[in-house]
Short mmCIF file of C-alpha atoms and ligand atoms in Angstrom, two decimals:
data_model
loop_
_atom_site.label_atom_id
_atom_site.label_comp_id
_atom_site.label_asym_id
_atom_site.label_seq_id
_atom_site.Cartn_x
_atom_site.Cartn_y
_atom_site.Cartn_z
CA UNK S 1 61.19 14.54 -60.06
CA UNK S 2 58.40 14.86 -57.39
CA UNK S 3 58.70 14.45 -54.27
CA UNK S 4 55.93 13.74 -52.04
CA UNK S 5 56.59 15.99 -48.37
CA UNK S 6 54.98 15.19 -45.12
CA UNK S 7 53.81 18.12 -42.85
CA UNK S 8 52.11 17.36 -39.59
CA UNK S 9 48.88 19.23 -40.08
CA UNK S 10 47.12 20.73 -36.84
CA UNK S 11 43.32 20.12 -37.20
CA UNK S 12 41.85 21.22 -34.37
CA UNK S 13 40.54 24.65 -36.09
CA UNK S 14 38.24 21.96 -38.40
CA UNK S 15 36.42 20.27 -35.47
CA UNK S 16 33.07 21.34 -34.34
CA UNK S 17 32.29 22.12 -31.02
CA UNK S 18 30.65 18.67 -30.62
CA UNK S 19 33.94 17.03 -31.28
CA UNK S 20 36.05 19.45 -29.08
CA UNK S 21 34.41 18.25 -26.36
CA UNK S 22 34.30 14.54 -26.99
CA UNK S 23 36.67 12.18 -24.57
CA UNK S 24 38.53 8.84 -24.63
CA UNK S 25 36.49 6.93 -22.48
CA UNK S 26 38.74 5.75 -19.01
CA UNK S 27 36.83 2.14 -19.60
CA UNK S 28 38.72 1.60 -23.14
CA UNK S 29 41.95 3.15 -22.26
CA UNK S 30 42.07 0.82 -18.88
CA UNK S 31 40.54 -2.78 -21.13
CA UNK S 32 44.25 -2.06 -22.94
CA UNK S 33 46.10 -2.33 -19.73
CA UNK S 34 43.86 -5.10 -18.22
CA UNK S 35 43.58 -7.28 -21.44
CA UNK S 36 47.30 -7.91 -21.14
CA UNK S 37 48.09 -11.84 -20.36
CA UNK S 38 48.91 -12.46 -16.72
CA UNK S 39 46.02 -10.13 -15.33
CA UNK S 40 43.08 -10.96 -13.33
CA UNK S 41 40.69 -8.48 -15.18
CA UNK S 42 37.67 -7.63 -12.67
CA UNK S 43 37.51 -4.59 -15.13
CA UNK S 44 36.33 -6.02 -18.46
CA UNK S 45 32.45 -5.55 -18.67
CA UNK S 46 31.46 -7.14 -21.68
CA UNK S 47 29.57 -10.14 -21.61
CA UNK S 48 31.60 -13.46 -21.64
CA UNK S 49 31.79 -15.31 -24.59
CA UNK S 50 30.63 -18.84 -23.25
CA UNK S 51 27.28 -17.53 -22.74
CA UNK S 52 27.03 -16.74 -26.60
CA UNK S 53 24.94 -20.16 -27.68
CA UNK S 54 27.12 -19.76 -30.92
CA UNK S 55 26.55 -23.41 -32.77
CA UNK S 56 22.71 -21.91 -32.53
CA UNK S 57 22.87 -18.90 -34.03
CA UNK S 58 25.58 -21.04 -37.18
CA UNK S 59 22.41 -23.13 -37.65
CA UNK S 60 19.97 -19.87 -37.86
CA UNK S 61 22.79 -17.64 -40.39
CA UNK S 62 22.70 -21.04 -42.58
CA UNK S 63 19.00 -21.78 -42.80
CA UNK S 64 18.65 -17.92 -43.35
CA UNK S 65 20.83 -17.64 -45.82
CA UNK S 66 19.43 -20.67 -47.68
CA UNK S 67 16.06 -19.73 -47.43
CA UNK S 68 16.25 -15.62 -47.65
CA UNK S 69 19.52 -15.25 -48.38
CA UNK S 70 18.96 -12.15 -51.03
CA UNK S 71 17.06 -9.93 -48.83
CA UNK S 72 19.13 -10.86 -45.98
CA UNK S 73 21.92 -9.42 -47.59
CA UNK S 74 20.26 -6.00 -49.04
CA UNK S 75 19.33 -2.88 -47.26
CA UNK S 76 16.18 -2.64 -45.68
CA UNK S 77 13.72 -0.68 -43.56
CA UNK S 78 15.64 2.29 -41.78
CA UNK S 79 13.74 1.05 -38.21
CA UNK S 80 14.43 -2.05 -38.75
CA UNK S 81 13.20 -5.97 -40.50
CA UNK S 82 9.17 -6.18 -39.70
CA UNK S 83 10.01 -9.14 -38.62
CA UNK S 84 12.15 -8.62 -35.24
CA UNK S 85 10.13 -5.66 -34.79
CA UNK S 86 6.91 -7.76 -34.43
CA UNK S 87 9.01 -10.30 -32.12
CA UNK S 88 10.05 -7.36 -30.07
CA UNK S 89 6.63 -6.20 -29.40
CA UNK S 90 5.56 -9.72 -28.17
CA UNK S 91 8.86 -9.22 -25.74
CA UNK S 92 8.09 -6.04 -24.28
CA UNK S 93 3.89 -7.46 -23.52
CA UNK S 94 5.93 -10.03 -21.72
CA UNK S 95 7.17 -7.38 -19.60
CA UNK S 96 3.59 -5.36 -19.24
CA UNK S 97 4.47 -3.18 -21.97
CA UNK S 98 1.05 -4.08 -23.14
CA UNK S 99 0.30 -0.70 -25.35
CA UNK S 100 3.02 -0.95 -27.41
CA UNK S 101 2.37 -1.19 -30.99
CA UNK S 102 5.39 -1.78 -33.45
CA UNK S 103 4.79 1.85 -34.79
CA UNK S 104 6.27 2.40 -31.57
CA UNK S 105 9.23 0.73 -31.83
CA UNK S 106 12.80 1.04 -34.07
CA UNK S 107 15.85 -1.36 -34.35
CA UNK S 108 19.35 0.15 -33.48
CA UNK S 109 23.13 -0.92 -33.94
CA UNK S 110 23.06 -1.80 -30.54
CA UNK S 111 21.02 0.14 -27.69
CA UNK S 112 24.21 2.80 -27.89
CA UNK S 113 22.72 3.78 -30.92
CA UNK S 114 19.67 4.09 -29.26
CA UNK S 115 20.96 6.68 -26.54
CA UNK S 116 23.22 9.12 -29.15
CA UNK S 117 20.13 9.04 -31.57
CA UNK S 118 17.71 10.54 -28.60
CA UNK S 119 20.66 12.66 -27.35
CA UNK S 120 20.29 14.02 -30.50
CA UNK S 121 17.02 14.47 -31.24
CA UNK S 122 15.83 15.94 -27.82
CA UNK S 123 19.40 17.40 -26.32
CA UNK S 124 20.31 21.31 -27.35
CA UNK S 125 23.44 22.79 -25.78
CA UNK S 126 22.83 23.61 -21.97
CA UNK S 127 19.94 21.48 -21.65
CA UNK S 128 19.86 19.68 -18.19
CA UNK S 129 19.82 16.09 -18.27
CA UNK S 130 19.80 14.24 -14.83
CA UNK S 131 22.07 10.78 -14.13
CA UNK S 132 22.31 8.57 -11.47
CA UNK S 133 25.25 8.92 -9.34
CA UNK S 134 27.47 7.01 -10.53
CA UNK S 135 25.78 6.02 -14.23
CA UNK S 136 26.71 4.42 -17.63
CA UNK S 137 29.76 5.72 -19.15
CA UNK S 138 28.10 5.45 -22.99
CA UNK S 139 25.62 7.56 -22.23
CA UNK S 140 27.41 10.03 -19.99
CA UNK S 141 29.42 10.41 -23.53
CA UNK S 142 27.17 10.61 -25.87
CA UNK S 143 24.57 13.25 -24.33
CA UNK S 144 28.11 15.46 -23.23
CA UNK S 145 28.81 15.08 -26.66
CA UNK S 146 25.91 17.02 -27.39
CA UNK S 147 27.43 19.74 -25.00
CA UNK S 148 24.30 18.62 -22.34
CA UNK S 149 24.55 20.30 -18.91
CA UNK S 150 24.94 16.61 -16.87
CA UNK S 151 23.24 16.69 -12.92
CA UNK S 152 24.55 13.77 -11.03
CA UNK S 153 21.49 12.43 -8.36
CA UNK S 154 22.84 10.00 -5.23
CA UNK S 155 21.50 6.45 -4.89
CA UNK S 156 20.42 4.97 -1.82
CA UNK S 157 20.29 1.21 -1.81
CA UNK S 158 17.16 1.09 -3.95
CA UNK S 159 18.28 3.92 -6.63
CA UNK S 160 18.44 7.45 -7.21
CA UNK S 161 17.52 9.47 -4.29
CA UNK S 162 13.69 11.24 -5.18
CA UNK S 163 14.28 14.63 -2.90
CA UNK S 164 17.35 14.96 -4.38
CA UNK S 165 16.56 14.78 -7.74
CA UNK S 166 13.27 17.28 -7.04
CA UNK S 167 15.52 19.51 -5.26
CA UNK S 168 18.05 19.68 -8.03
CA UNK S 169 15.21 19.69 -10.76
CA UNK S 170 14.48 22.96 -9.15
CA UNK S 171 17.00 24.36 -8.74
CA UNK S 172 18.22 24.20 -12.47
CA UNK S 173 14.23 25.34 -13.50
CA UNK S 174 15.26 27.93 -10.84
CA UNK S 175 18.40 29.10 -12.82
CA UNK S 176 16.80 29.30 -16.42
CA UNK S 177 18.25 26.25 -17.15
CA UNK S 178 16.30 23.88 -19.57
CA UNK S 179 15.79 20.57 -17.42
CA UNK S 180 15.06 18.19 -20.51
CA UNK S 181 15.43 14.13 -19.14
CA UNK S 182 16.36 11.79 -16.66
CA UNK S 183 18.57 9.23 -17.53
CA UNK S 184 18.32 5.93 -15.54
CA UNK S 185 19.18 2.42 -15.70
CA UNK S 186 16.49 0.59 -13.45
CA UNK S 187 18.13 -3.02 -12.96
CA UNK S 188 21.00 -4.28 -12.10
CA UNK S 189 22.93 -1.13 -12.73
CA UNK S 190 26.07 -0.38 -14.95
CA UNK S 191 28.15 0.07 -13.02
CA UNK S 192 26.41 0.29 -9.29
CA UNK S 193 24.74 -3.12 -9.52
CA UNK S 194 21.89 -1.30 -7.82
CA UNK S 195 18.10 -1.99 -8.58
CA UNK S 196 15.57 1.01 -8.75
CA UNK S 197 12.40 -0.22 -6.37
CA UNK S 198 9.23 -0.69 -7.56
CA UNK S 199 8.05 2.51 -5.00
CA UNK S 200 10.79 4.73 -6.69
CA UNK S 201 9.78 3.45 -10.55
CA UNK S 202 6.57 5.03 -9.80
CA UNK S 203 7.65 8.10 -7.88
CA UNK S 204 10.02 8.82 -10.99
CA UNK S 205 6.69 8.41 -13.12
CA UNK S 206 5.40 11.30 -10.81
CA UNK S 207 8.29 13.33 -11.01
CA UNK S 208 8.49 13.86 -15.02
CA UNK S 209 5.04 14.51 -15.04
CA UNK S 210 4.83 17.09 -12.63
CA UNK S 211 8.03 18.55 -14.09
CA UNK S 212 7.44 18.10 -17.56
CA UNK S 213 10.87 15.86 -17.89
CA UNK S 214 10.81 12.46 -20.51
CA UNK S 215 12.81 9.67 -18.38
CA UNK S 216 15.48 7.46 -20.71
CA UNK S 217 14.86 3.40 -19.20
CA UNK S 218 17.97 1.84 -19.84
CA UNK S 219 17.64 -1.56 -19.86
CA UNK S 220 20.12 -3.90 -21.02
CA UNK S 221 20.31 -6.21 -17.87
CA UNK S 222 16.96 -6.48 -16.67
CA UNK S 223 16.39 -10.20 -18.27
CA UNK S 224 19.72 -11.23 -16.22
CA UNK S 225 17.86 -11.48 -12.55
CA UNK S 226 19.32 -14.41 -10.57
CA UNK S 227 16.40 -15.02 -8.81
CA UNK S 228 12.95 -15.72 -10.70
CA UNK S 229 10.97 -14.19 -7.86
CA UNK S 230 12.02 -11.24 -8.53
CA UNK S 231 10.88 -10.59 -11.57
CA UNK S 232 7.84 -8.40 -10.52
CA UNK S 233 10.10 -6.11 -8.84
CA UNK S 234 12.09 -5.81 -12.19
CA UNK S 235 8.48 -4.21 -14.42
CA UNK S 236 9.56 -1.65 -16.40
CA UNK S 237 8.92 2.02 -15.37
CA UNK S 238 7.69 2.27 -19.01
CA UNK S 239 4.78 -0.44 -18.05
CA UNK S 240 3.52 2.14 -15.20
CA UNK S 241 3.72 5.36 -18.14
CA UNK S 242 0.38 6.21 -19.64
CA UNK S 243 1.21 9.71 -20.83
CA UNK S 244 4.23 9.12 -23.02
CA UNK S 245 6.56 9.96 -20.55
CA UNK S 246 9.17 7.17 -20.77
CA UNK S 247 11.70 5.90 -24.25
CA UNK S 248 12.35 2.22 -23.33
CA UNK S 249 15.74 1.09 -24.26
CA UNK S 250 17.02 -2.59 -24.48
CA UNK S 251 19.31 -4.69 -26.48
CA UNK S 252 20.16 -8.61 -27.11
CA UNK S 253 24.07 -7.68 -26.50
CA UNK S 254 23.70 -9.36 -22.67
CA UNK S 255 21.18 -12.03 -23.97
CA UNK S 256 22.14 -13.23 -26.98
CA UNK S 257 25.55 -11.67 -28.81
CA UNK S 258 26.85 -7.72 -28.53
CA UNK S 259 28.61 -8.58 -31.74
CA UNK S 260 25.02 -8.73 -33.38
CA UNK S 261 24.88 -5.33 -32.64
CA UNK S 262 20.81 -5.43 -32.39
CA UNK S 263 19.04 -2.94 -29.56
CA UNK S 264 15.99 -0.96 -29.45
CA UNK S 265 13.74 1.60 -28.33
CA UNK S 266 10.05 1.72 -27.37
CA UNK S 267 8.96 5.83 -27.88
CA UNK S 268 6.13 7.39 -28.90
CA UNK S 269 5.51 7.59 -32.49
CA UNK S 270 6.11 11.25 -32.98
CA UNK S 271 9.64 10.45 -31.86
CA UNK S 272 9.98 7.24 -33.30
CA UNK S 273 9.42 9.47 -36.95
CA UNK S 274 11.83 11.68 -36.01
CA UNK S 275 14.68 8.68 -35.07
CA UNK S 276 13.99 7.43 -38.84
CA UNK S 277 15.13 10.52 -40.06
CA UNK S 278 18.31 10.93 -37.54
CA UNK S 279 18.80 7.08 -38.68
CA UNK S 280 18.79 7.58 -42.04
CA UNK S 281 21.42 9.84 -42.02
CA UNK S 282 23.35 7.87 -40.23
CA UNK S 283 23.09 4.14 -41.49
CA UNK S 284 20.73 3.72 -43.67
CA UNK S 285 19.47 1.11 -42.36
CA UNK S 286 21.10 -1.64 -39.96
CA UNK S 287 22.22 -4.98 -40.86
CA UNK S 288 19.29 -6.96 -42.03
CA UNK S 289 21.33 -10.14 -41.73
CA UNK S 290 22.10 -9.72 -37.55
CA UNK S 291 18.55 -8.46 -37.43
CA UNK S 292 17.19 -11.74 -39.09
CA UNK S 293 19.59 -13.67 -36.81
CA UNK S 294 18.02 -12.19 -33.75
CA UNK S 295 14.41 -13.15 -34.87
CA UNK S 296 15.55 -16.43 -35.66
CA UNK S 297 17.19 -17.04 -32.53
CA UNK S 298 14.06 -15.80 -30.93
CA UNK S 299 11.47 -18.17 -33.23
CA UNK S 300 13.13 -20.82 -32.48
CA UNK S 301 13.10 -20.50 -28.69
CA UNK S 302 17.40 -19.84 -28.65
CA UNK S 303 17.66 -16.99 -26.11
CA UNK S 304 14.11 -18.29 -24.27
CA UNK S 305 16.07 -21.18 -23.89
CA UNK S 306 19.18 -20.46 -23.06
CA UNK S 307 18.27 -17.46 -20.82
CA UNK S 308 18.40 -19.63 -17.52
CA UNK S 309 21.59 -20.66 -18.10
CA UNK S 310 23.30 -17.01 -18.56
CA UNK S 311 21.31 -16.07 -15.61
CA UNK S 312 22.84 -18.82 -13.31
CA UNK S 313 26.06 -18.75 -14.86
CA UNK S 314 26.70 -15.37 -13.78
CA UNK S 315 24.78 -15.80 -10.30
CA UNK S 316 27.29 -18.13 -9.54
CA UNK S 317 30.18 -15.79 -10.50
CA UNK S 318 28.72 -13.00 -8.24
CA UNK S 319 28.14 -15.09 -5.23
CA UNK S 320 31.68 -16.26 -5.62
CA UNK S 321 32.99 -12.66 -5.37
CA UNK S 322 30.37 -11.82 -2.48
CA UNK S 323 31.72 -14.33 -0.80
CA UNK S 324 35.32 -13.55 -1.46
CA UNK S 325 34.63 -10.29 -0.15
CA UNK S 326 33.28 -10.97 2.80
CA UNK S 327 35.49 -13.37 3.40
CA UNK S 328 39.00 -11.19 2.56
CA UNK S 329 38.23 -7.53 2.66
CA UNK S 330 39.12 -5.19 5.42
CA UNK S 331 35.94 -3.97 7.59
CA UNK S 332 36.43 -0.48 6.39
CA UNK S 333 35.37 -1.16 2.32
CA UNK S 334 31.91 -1.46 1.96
CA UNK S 335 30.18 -3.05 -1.72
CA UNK S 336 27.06 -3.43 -3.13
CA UNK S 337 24.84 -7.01 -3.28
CA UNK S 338 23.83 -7.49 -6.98
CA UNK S 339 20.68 -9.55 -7.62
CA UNK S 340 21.47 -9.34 -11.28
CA UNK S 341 23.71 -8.23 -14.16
CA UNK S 342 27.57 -8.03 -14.43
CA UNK S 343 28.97 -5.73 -11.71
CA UNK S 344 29.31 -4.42 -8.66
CA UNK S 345 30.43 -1.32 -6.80
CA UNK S 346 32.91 -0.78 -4.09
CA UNK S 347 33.49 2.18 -1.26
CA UNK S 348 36.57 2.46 0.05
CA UNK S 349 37.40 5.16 2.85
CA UNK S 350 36.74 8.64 2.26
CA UNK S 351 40.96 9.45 1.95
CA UNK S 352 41.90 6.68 -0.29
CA UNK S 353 42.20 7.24 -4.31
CA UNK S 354 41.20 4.15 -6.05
CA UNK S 355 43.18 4.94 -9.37
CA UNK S 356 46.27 5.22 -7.48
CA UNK S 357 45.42 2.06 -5.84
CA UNK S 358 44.82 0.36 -9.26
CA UNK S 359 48.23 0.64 -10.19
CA UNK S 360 49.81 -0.99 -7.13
CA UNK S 361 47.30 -3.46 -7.98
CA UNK S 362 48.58 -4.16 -11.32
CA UNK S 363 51.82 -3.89 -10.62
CA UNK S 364 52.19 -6.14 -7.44
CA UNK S 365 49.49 -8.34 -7.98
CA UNK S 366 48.34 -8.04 -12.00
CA UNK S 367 44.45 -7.85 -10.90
CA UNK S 368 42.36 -4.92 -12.53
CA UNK S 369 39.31 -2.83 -11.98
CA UNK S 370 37.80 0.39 -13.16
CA UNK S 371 38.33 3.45 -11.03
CA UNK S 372 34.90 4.84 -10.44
CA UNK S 373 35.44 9.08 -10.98
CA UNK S 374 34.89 8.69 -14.46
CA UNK S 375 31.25 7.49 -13.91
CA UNK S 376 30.24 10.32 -12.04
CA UNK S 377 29.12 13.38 -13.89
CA UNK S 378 29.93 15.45 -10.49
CA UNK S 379 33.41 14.57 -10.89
CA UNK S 380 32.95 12.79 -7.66
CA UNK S 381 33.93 9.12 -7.06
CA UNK S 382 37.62 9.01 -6.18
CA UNK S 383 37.60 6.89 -3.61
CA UNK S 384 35.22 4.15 -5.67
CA UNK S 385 35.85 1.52 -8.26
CA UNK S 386 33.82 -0.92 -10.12
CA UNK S 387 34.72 -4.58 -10.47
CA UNK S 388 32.61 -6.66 -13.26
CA UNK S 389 32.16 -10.42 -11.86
CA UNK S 390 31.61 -11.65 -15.54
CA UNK S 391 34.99 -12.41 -17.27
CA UNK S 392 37.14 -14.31 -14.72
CA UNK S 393 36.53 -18.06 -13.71
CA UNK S 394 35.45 -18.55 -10.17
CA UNK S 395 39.22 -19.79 -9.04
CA UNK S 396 40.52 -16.23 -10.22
CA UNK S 397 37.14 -14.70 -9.15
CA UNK S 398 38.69 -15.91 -4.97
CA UNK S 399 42.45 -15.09 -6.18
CA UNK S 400 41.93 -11.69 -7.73
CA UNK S 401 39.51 -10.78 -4.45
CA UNK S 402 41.67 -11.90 -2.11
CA UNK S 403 45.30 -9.86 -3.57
CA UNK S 404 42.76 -6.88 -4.17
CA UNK S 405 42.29 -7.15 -1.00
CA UNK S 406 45.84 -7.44 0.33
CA UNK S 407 46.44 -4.04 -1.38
CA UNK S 408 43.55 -2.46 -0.10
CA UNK S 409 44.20 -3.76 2.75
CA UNK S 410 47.86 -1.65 2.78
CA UNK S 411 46.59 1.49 2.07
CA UNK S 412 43.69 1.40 5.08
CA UNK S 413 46.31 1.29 7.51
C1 PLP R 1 23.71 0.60 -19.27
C2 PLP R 1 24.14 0.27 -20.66
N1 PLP R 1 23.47 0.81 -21.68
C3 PLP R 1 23.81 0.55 -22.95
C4 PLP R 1 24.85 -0.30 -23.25
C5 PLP R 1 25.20 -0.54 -24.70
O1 PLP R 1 25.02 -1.86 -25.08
P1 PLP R 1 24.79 -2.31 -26.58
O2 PLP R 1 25.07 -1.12 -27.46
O3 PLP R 1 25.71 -3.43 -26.82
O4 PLP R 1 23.36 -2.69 -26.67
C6 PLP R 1 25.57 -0.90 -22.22
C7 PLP R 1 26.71 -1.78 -22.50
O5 PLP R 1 27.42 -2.26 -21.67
C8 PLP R 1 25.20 -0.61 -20.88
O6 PLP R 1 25.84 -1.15 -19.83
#
């Protein structure tokens, strides 16, 4: 008779040298612990749920699939249904993006699809790509997946330091090394909550040119201001760029619904050709039915019109943990004042170790963060942590901040 046998194969001799290097990102290992029931979670950043105008977007899938129903449901164009392409280049004139053409433009699962396809087109082994200190832990992944050499740059209050970044630009041109891109998110920053100045956008601008660098705009929070007058200080650094310098990167996963799974990217043609091809080979194509959603929801004035509500329901959430902060936290921890987005960033003393701090947080008081080492690419960070204002009603928002608080408290003495 046969018998079927079992051995434990070993296959770390088949992986590539991509996939040797590839991580578990902290963020997904720490949602386990913090998703348990009990916790106050200050360390989930995805969106919350209520903003997602979901009886909307029921009437949009229905009249879609009534009225297109068959193409909806086939493949399609590889960058992405004419149609949302065409709304997206009304979106980005909106935002001064005025030479955009939709030539210019391709749809992505999601901007993170966005970020690992340019990784991938532009990144060789060793090539120097430059990140804001601390940055976005999806695209600190996917470009060391690529085995990138990653330079962390400080931020001051009003983003990544320029001298700094020259200095180290230099440096690595000094060394041989191939210094490719500079990877920044401008508003509102995951996970700093910092906003790049209008001064700096330009400066930046200056810098690639004069260095011969393309800049990655990140720019999934920059339609989630909290104050309207601000949103001249919020212009692109792609609506200053008239040489090409700058892929523009946004999504409707803050605005609408991540579970769409619809981003894009603004690039030069020549690039944009060469992301159909990495697409392909990837996809296909992505899904024509959340792509048709999206344009629906836009046609019909859904996100336009429920935009000021996401933006004040998660003003109030932020000003609810400023306050809480100032109101709780020892004089010695220092944060940063959002004027947008999900999260912001806290400093405690130079000595103390935030991830051994997060488990006497969980432990005595069941409130969560995320340690802040992981999203520097300087291995720097110990003593920071990020806490997202976005999941946690504002009763929990002045619970949580206050028992944080009594821990933190313990460990400054
Ligand atoms: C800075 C930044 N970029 C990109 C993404 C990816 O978002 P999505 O793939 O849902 O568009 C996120 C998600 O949180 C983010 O914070």
């Amino acid at each position: 008779m046969y018998t079927c046998k079992f051995t434990v194969m070993n296959y770390q001799r088949f992986f590539s040298g991509d996939a040797q290097v590839m991580q578990y990102s902290a963020i997904r290992r720490m949602a386990r612990i913090s998703s348990q029931p009990g916790i106050i979670s200050f360390s989930a950043g995805a969106p919350n749920a209520d903003t997602f105008p979901a009886e909307e977007i029921k009437e949009t899938v229905s009249s879609i699939l009534d009225s297109e129903g068959k193409t909806a449901l086939q493949y399609g164009l590889t960058l992405g249904f004419g149609g949302l392409v065409d709304a997206i280049v009304d979106f980005c004139r909106k935002k001064k993006i005025s030479s955009v053409t939709s030539e210019q433009i391709a749809i992505t699962s999601g901007s993170q699809q966005a970020l690992d396809l340019v990784g991938r087109l532009l990144i060789d082994p060793g090539d120097v790509v430059f990140f804001e200190l601390p940055s976005y832990i999806g695209a600190i992944s996917a470009f060391r997946n690529l085995q990138a050499t990653l330079l962390g740059v400080r931020q001051g209050t009003d983003g990544i330091e320029i001298d700094e970044l020259i200095s180290k630009i230099e440096q690595s041109k000094r060394s041989g090394r191939h210094a490719k891109l500079i990877y920044v998110i401008p508003n509102f920053q995951n996970p700093s909550g910092i906003t790049l100045s209008v001064k700096k956008r330009q400066q930046l601008l200056e810098v690639a040119d004069k260095y011969d660098l393309l800049i990655i705009e990140d720019d999934p929070y920059g339609e989630v201001y909290f104050d309207p007058s601000l949103e001249n200080e919020l212009l692109p650094i792609k609506s200053f760029d008239r040489e090409g310098r700058v892929l523009y990167i946004s999504t409707f996963s803050k605005i609408l619904a991540p579970g769409l799974r619809t981003g894009w990217i603004v690039a030069p043609m020549q690039i944009i050709e060469k992301l159909d091809m990495a697409k392909q080979a990837t996809d296909l194509c992505g899904s024509m039915l959340d792509q048709r959603i999206v344009a629906g929801c836009l046609r019909r004035g859904i996100i336009q019109k429920h935009l000021p509500r996401i933006r004040e329901f998660y003003r109030s959430k932020c000003q609810v943990m400023l306050d809480s902060l100032k109101s709780f936290m020892p004089s010695e921890i220092h944060w940063t004042r959002p004027t947008g987005g999900l999260f912001l960033w806290v400093t405690l003393p130079e000595t103390l170790n935030s991830e051994e701090i997060l488990y006497s947080c969980l432990e005595q008081e069941k409130v969560a963060y995320v340690i802040g080492c992981p999203f520097h690419v300087n291995g720097e960070g110990a003593n920071t942590l990020r806490l997202a204002f976005c999941k946690e009603n504002e009763d929990n928002i002045r619970v949580g901040i206050e028992k944080l608080a009594k821990v933190f408290r313990s460990y400054c003495k």
